[in-house]
Coordinates of C-alpha atoms and ligand atoms in Angstrom, one line a residue:
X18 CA 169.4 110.1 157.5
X19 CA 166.2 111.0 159.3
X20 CA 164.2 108.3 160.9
X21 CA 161.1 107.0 158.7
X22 CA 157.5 107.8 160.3
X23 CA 156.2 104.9 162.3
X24 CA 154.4 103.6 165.6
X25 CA 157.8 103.7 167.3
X26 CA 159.0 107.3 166.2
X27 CA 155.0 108.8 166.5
X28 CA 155.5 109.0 170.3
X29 CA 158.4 112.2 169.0
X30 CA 156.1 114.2 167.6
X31 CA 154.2 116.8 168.8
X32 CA 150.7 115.8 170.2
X33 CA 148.5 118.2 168.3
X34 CA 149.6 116.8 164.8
X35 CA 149.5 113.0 165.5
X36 CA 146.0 110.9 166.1
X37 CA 144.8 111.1 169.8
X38 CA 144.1 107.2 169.6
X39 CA 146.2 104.1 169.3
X40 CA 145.8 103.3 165.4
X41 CA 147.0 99.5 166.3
X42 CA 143.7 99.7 168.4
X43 CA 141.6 100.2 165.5
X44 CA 139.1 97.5 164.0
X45 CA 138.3 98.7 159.8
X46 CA 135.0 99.0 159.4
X47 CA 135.9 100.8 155.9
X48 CA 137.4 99.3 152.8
X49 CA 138.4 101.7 150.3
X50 CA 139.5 100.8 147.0
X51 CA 142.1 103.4 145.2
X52 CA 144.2 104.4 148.3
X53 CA 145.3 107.2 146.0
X54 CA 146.5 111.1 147.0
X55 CA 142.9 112.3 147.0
X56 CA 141.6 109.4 149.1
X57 CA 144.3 109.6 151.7
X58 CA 144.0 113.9 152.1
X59 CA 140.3 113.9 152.0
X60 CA 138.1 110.6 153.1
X61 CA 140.7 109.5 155.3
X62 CA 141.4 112.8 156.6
X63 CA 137.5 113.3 157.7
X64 CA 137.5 109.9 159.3
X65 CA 140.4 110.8 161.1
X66 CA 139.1 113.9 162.5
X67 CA 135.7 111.9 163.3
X68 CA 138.0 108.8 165.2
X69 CA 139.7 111.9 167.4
X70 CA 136.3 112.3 168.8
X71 CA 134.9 109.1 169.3
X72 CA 134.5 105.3 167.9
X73 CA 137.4 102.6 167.1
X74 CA 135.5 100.8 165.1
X75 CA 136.3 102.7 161.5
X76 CA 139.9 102.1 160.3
X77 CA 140.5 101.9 156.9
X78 CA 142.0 99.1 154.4
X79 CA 143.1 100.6 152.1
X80 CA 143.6 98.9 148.3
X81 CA 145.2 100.3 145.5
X82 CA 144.2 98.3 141.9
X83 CA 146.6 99.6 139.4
X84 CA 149.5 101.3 141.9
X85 CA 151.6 99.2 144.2
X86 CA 153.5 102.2 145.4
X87 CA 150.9 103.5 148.4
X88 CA 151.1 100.3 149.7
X89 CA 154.7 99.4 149.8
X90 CA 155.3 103.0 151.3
X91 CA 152.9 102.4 153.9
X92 CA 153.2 99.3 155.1
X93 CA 157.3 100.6 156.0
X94 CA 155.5 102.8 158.2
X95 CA 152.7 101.6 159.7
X96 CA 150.2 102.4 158.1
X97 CA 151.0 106.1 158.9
X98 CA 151.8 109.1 156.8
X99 CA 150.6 112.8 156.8
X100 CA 148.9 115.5 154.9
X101 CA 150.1 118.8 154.4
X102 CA 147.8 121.7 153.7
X103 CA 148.9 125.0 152.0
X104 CA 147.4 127.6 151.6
X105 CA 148.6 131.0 150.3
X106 CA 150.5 132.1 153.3
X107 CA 150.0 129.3 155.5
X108 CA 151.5 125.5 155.9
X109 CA 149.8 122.8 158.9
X110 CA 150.5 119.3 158.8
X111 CA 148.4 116.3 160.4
X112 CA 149.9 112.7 161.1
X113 CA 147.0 110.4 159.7
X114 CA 146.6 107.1 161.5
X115 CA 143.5 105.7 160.4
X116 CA 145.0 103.5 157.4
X117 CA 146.0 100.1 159.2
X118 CA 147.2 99.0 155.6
X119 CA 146.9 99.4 151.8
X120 CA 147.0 96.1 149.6
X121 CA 147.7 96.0 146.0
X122 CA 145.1 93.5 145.1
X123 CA 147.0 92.1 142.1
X124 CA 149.2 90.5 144.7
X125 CA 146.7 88.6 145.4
X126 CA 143.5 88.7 143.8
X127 CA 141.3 86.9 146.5
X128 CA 141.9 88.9 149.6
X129 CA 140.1 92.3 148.6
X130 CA 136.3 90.5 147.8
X131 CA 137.2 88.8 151.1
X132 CA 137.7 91.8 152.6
X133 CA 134.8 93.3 151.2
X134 CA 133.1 90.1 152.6
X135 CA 134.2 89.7 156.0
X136 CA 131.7 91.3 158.9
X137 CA 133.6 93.8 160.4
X138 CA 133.5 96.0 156.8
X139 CA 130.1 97.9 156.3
X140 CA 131.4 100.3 153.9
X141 CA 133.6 100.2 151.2
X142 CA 134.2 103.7 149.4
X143 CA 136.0 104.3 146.1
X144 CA 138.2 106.9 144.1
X145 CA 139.7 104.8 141.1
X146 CA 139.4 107.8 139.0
X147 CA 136.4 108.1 136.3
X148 CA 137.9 105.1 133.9
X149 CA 137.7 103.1 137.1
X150 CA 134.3 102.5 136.3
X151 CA 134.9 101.0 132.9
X152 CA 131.3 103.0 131.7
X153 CA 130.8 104.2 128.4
X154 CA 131.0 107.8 129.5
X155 CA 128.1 109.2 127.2
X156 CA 125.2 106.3 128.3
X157 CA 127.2 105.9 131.9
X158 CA 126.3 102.2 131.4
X159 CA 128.6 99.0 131.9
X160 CA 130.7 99.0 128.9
X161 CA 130.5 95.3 128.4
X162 CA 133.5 95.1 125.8
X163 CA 136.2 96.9 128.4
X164 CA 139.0 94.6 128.8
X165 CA 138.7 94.5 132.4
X166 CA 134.8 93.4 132.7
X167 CA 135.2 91.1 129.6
X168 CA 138.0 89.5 132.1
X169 CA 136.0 89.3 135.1
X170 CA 132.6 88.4 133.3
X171 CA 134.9 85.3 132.5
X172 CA 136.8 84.8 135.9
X173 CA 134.4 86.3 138.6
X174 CA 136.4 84.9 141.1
X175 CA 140.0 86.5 140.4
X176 CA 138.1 90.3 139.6
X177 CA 140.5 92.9 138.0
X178 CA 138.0 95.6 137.8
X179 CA 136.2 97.7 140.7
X180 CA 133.1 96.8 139.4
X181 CA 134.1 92.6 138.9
X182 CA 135.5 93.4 142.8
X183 CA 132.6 94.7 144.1
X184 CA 130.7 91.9 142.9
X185 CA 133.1 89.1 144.0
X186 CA 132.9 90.9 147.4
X187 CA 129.2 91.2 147.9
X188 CA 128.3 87.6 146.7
X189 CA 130.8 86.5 149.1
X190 CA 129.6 88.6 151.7
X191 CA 125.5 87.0 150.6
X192 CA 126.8 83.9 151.3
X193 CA 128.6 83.9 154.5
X194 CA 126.1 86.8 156.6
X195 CA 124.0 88.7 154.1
X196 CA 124.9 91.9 156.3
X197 CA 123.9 95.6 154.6
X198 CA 126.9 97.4 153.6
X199 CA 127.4 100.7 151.9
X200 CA 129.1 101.2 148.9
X201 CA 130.2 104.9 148.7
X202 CA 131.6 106.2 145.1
X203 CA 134.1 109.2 145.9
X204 CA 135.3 110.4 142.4
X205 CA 134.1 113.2 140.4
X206 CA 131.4 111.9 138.0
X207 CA 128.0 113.2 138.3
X208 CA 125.6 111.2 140.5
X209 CA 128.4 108.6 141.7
X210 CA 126.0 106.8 143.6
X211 CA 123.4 106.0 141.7
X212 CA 125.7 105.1 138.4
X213 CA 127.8 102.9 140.5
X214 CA 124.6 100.8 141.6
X215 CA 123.9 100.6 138.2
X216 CA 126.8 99.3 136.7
X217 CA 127.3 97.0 139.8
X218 CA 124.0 95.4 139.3
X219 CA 124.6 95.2 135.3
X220 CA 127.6 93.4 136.0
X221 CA 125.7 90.8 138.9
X222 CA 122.9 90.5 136.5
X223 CA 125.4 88.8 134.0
X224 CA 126.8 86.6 136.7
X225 CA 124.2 85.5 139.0
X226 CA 121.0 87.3 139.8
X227 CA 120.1 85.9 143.4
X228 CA 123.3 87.8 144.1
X229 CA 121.6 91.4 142.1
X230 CA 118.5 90.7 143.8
X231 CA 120.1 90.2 147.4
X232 CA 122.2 93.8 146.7
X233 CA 119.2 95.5 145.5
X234 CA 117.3 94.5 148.7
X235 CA 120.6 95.2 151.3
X236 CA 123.5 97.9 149.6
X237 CA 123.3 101.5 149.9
X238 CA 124.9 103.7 147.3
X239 CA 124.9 107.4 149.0
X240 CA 125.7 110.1 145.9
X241 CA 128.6 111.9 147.3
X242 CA 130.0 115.3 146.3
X243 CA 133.9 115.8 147.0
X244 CA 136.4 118.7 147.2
X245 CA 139.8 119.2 148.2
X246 CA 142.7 120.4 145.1
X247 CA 145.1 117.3 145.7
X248 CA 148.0 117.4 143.5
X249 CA 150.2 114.9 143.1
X250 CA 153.0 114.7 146.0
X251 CA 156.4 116.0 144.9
X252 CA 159.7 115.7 146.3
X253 CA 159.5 118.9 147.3
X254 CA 156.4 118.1 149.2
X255 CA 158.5 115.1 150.9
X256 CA 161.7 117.6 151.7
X257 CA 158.9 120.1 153.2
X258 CA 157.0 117.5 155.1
X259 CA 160.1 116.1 156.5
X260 CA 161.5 119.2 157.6
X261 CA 158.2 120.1 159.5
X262 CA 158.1 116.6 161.4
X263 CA 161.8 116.1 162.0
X264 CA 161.0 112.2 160.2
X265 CA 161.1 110.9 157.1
X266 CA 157.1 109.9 155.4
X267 CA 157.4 108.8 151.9
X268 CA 153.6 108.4 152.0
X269 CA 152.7 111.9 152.2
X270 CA 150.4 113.9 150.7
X271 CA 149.5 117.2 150.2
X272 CA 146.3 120.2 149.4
X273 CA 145.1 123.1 149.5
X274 CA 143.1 124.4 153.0
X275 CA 139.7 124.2 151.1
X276 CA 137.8 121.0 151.7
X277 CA 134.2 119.9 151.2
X278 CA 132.0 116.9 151.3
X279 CA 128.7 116.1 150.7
X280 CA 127.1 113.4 151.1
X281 CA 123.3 111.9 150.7
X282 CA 122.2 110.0 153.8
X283 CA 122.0 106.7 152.5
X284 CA 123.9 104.2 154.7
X285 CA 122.6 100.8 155.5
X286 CA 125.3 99.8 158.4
X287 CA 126.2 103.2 160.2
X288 CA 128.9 105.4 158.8
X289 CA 131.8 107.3 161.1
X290 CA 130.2 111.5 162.6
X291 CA 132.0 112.6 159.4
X292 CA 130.1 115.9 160.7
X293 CA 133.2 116.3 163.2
X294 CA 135.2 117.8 160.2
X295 CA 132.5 119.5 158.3
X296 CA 131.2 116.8 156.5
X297 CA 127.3 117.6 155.3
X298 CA 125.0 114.9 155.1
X299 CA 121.9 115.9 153.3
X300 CA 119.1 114.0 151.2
X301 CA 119.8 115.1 147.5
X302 CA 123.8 115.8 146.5
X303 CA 123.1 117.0 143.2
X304 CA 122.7 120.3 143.3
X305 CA 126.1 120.6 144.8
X306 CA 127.6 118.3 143.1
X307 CA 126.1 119.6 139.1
X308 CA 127.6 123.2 140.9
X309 CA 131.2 121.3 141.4
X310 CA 131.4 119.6 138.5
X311 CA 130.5 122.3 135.8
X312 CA 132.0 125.4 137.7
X313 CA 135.0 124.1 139.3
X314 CA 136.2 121.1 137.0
X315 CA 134.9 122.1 134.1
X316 CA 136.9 125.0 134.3
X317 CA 139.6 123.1 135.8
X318 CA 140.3 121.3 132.5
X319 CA 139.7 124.5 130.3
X320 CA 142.7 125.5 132.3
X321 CA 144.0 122.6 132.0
X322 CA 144.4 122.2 128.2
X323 CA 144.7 126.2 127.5
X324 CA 147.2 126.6 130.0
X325 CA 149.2 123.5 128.8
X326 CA 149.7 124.6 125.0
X327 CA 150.2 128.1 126.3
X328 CA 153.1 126.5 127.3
X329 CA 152.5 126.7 131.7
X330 CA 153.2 123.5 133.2
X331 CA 150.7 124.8 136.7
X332 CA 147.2 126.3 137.0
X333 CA 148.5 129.0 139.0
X334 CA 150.6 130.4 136.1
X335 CA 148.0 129.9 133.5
X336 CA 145.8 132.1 136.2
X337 CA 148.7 134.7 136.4
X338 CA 147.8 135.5 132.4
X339 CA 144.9 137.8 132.7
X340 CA 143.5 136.9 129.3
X341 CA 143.3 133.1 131.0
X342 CA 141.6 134.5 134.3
X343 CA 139.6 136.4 132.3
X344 CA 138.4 133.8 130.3
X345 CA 137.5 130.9 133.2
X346 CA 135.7 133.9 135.3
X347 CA 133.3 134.7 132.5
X348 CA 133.1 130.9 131.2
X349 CA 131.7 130.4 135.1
X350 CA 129.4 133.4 135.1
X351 CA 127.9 133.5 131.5
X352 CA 127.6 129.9 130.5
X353 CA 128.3 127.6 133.0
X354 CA 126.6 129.1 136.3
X355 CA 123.5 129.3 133.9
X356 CA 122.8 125.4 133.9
X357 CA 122.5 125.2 137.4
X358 CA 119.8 124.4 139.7
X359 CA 120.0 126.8 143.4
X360 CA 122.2 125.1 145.8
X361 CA 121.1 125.3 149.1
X362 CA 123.1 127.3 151.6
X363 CA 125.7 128.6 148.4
X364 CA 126.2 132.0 147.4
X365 CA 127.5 130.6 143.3
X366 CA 128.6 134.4 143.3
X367 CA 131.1 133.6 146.2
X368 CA 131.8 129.9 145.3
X369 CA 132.8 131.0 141.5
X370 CA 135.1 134.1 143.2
X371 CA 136.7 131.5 146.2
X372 CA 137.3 129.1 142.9
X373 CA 139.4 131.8 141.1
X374 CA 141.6 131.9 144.2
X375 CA 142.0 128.7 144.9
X376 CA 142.8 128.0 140.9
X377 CA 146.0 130.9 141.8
X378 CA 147.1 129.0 145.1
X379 CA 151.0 129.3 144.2
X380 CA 151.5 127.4 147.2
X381 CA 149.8 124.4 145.6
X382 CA 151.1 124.2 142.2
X383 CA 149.0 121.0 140.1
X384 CA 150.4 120.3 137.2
X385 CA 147.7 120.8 134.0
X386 CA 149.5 117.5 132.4
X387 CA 148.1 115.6 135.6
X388 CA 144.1 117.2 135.3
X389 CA 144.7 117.2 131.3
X390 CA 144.3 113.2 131.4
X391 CA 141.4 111.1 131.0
X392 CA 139.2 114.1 129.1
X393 CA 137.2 111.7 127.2
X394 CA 135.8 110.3 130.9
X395 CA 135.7 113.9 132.6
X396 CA 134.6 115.9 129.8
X397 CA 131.3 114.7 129.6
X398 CA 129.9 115.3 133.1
X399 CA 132.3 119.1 133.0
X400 CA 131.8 120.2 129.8
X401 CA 129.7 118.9 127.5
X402 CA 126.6 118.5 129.9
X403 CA 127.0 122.2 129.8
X404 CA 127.1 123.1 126.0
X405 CA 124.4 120.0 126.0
X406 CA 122.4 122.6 128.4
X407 CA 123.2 126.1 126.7
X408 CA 122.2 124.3 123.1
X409 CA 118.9 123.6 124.1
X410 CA 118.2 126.9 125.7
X411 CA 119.9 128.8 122.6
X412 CA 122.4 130.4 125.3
X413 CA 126.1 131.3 124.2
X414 CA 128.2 128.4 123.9
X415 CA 131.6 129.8 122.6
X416 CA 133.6 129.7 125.6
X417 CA 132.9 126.3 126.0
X418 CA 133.5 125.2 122.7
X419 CA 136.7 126.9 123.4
X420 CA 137.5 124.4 125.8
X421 CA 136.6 121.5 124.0
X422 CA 138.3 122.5 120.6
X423 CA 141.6 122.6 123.0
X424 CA 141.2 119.3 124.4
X425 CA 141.1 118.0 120.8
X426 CA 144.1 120.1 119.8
X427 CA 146.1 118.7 122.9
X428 CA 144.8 115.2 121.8
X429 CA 146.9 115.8 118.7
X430 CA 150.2 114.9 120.6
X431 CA 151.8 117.3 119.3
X432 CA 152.3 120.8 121.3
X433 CA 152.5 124.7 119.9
X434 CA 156.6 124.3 119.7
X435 CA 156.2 120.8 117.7
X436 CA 157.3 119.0 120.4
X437 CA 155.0 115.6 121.3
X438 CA 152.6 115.5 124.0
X439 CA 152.3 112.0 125.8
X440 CA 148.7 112.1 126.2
X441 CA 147.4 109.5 129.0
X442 CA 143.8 109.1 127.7
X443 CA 142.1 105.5 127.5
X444 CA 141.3 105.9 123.7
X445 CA 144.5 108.2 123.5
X446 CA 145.4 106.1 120.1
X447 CA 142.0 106.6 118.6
X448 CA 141.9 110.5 119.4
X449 CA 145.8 111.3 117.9
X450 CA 144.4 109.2 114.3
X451 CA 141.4 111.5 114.4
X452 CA 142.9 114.9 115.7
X453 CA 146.0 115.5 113.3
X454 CA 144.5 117.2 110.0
X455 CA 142.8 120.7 109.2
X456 CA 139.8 121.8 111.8
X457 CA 136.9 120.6 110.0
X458 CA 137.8 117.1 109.6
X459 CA 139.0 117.3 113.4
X460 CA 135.6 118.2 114.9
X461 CA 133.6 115.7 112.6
X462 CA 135.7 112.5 113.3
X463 CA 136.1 113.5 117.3
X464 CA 132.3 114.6 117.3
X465 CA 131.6 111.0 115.8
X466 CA 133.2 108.7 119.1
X467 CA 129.8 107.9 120.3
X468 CA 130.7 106.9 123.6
X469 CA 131.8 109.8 124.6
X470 CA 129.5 112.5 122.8
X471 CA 126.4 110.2 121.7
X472 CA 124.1 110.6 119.3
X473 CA 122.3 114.6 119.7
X474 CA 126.0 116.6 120.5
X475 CA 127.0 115.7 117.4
X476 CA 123.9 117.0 115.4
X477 CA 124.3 120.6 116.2
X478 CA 125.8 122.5 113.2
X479 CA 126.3 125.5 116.0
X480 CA 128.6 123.4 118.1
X481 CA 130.2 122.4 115.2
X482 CA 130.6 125.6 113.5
X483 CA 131.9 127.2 116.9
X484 CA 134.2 124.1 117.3
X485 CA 135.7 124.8 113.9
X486 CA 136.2 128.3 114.4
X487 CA 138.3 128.0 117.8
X488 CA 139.9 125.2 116.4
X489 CA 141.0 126.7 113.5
X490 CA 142.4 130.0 115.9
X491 CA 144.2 127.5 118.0
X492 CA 145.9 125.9 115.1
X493 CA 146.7 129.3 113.1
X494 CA 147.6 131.6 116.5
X495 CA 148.4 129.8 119.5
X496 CA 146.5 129.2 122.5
X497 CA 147.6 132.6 123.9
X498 CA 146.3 134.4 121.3
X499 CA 143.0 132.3 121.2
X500 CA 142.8 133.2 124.8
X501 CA 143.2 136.8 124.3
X502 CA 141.2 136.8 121.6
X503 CA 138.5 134.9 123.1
X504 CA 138.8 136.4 127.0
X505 CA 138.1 139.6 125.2
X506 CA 134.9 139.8 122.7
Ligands
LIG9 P1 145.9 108.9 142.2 O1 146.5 108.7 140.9 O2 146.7 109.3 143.4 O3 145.1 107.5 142.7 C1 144.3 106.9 141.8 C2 143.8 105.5 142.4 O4 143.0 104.9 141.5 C3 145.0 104.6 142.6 O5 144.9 103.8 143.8 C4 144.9 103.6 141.4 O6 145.4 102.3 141.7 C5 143.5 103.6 141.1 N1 143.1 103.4 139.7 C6 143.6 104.1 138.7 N2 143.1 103.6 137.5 C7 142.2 102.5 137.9 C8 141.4 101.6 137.2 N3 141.3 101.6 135.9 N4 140.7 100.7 137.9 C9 140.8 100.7 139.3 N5 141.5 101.5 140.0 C10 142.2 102.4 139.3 O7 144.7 109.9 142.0 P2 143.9 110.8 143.1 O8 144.5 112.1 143.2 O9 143.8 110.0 144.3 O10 142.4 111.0 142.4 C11 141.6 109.9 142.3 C12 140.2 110.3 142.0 O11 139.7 111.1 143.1 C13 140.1 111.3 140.8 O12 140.1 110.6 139.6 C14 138.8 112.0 141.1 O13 137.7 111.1 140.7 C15 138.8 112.0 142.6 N6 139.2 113.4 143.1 C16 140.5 113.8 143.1 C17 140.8 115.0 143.5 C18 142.2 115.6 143.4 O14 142.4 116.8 143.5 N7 143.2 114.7 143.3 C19 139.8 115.9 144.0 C20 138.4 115.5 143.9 C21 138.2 114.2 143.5
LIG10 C1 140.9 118.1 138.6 C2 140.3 117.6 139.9 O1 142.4 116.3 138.1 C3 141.3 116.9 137.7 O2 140.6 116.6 136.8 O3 139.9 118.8 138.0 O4 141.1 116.6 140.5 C4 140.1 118.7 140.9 O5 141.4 119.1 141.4 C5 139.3 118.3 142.0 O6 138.0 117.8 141.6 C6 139.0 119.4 143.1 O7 138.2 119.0 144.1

């Protein structure tokens, strides 16, 4: 049995994959919350590269809110576990040591506002995955009647949301220092930073308002734009990882070579040279990160949704179909690149062609069942902020309502062969009622969840007409079909 990853086995592996620090010398200037894959290939990894070069002072606590499993694994190795990039035809592999520890905050309910309290933390980052932020996706305000935030509204002090935790963190931290801190959102949703101050000060302004009015006055919230394909790790990743490092890491993680991150310069308490791996800091994220979000995800969960009822459990096989490649390559160049604004220093030509092979990275297979969840939180910033777009400019919107009118056939729970389809969605009981009966009926009951499509979606008779119509092809033919049909005309 091969010896688990730790400070005492490190000193066995080769120098140029382990940190060129002593991680037990670290002080954590960062508290993340949602120590997830993502978190722990990308943030972490940048911070990692930007410790190699210089100051001590930006370890990472890690905490994970829903998941105890990050924590548990690390914590049996110190803190330490590595990421493994593939790429096509090439494998690398990094020891990361700039995690000192990941909590799992419902062991104890206290210590993560404390955390985000205590003086040495001036920034706490995020990637709790778009229903983290318990917002109603369609107004991307505080939804006020989500479980969670009904909770915390009535025990402030014992927060089971990352909202409710921000808040019990920053009025602790008003009334022991008042030092500035950042809070940096990291999850796909389209101007993080900014929504995440909102609902943060929604949530204070319900609870105490000398608290609102001290974060208004001394919390940054920098819009970030993030990139790295992070699937979830396999036991083939951990067979691979351990036979590269000759130990055992349970914690791995793995991704694809591609990596970018942008980020507005908005920090109130300094910030690790995040430069050092090819971070860019700039003053206005959103043209990069409307260009992410509506070429590369939206198309993602088109993918996503086709691929899955055309029965291919990876992107990269949906992308070996050349109806599917077809289809995603001219979704991207005739009705999503359309909506965007010029993004400086990007050729979308190039970005849209590196997306189509990075979407066939065999190397990296991601499962469309993992993207395929939560639609009714991603879909609005990736798809329907397009066909919103295309509507009011009177450009074609069929592809896209292709996508859509998939999504609600997957939210059926019932696949092409009959066989059910365990959709993980927050209102996944809401959409099977609504999405099991002829096309028409479909479109109108999904079209009429206002918090996710809001009041002017629903009024267009085109979308609705084009829904209908690649519905009703999914239902009678087959997604394959639909695709081929579609990819095509
Ligand atoms: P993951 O499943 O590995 O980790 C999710 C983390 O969020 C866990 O720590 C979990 O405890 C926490 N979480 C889940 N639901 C929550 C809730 N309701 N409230 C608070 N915390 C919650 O997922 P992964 O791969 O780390 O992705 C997380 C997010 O990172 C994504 O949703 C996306 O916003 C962003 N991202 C992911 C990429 C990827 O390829 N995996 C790439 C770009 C962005
Ligand atoms: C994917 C994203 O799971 C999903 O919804 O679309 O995680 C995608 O892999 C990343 O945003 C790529 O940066």
């Amino acid at each position: 049995m091969p010896e688990l990853l730790s400070l005492r086995t490190l000193p066995k592996l080769a120098p140029a994959i382990r940190p060129g620090y002593d991680p037990a010398a670290l002080r954590s200037g960062i508290v993340h919350l949602g120590s997830g894959a993502f978190h722990r290939a990308h943030q972490a990894l940048y911070t990692e590269i930007a410790l190699a070069s210089g100051s001590r002072d930006w370890g990472i606590i890690g905490a994970s809110l829903r998941q105890a499993s990050a924590g548990t694994l690390l914590r049996a190795q110190d803190g330490l576990y590595s990421v493994l990039t593939k790429g096509e035809s090439d494998t690398s592999i990094r020891v990361i040591g700039c995690v000192r520890e990941v909590i799992y905050t419902p062991d104890d309910p206290r210590r993560l506002p404390a955390l985000i309290g205590s003086a040495e933390t001036r920034i706490v980052s995020l990637t709790v995955t778009e229903k983290g932020y318990t917002l109603e996706p369609a107004t991307r305000a505080l939804d006020f009647s989500h479980p969670d935030i009904a909770h915390d509204l009535r025990a402030p002090e014992a927060p089971t949301s990352a909202v409710g935790t921000l808040f019990a963190g920053l009025h602790a931290r008003r009334l022991a220092h008042g030092q500035p801190l950042t809070v940096m959102s990291c999850d796909n949703l389209q101007h993080n930073g900014k929504v995440l101050r909102r609902l943060v000060l929604a949530f204070a302004e319900a609870v105490d308002k000398v608290t609102a009015q001290w974060i208004v006055a001394n919390v940054c919230f920098p819009d970030t734009m993030v990139d790295r394909i992070v699937p979830a790790t396999t036991t083939s990743t951990l067979q691979e990882v351990r036979e590269l490092l000759g130990v055992e890491d349970r914690a791995a993680v793995w991704g694809e070579p591609f990596r970018q991150w942008v980020i507005q310069d908005n920090f109130g308490a300094g910030r690790p040279m995040w430069e050092a791996g090819g971070a860019q800091i700039v003053a206005d994220v959103q043209p990069f990160e409307e260009m992410k979000l509506r070429l590369l995800n939206s198309s993602n969960s088109m993918l996503a949704y086709l691929g899955y009822l055309g029965g291919d459990e990876y992107i990269y096989q949906a992308m070996r179909a050349p109806s599917y490649a077809t289809l995603v390559r001219r979704f991207m160049k005739e009705e999503a690149a359309p909506t965007l604004s010029p993004v400086p220093g990007q050729d979308l030509d190039t970005y849209q062609a590196q997306l189509l092979e990075r979407f066939a990275n065999s190397s990296l297979p991601h499962r469309c069942y993992q993207i395929a969840m939560d639609g009714s939180q991603k879909l609005p910033q990736r798809l329907l902020s397009i066909l919103r777009d295309n509507l009011a400019a009177g450009r074609p919107i069929r592809l896209g309502a292709l996508g859509l009118a998939a999504w609600m056939r997957y939210v059926s729970g019932i696949d092409e062969q009959g066989k059910p389809i365990l959709v993980q969605d927050p209102i996944a009981g809401q959409l099977e009622k609504m999405a099991r009966s002829d096309p028409s009926d479909i479109v109108d009951r999904v079209l009429s969840i206002r918090s996710m499509f809001g009041d002017n979606l629903p009024q267009s008779q085109r979308l609705r007409n084009e829904l209908i119509a690649a519905l009703d092809h999914l239902q009678r033919y087959g997604s394959r079909t639909t695709v081929a049909a579609y990819a095509e005309r």
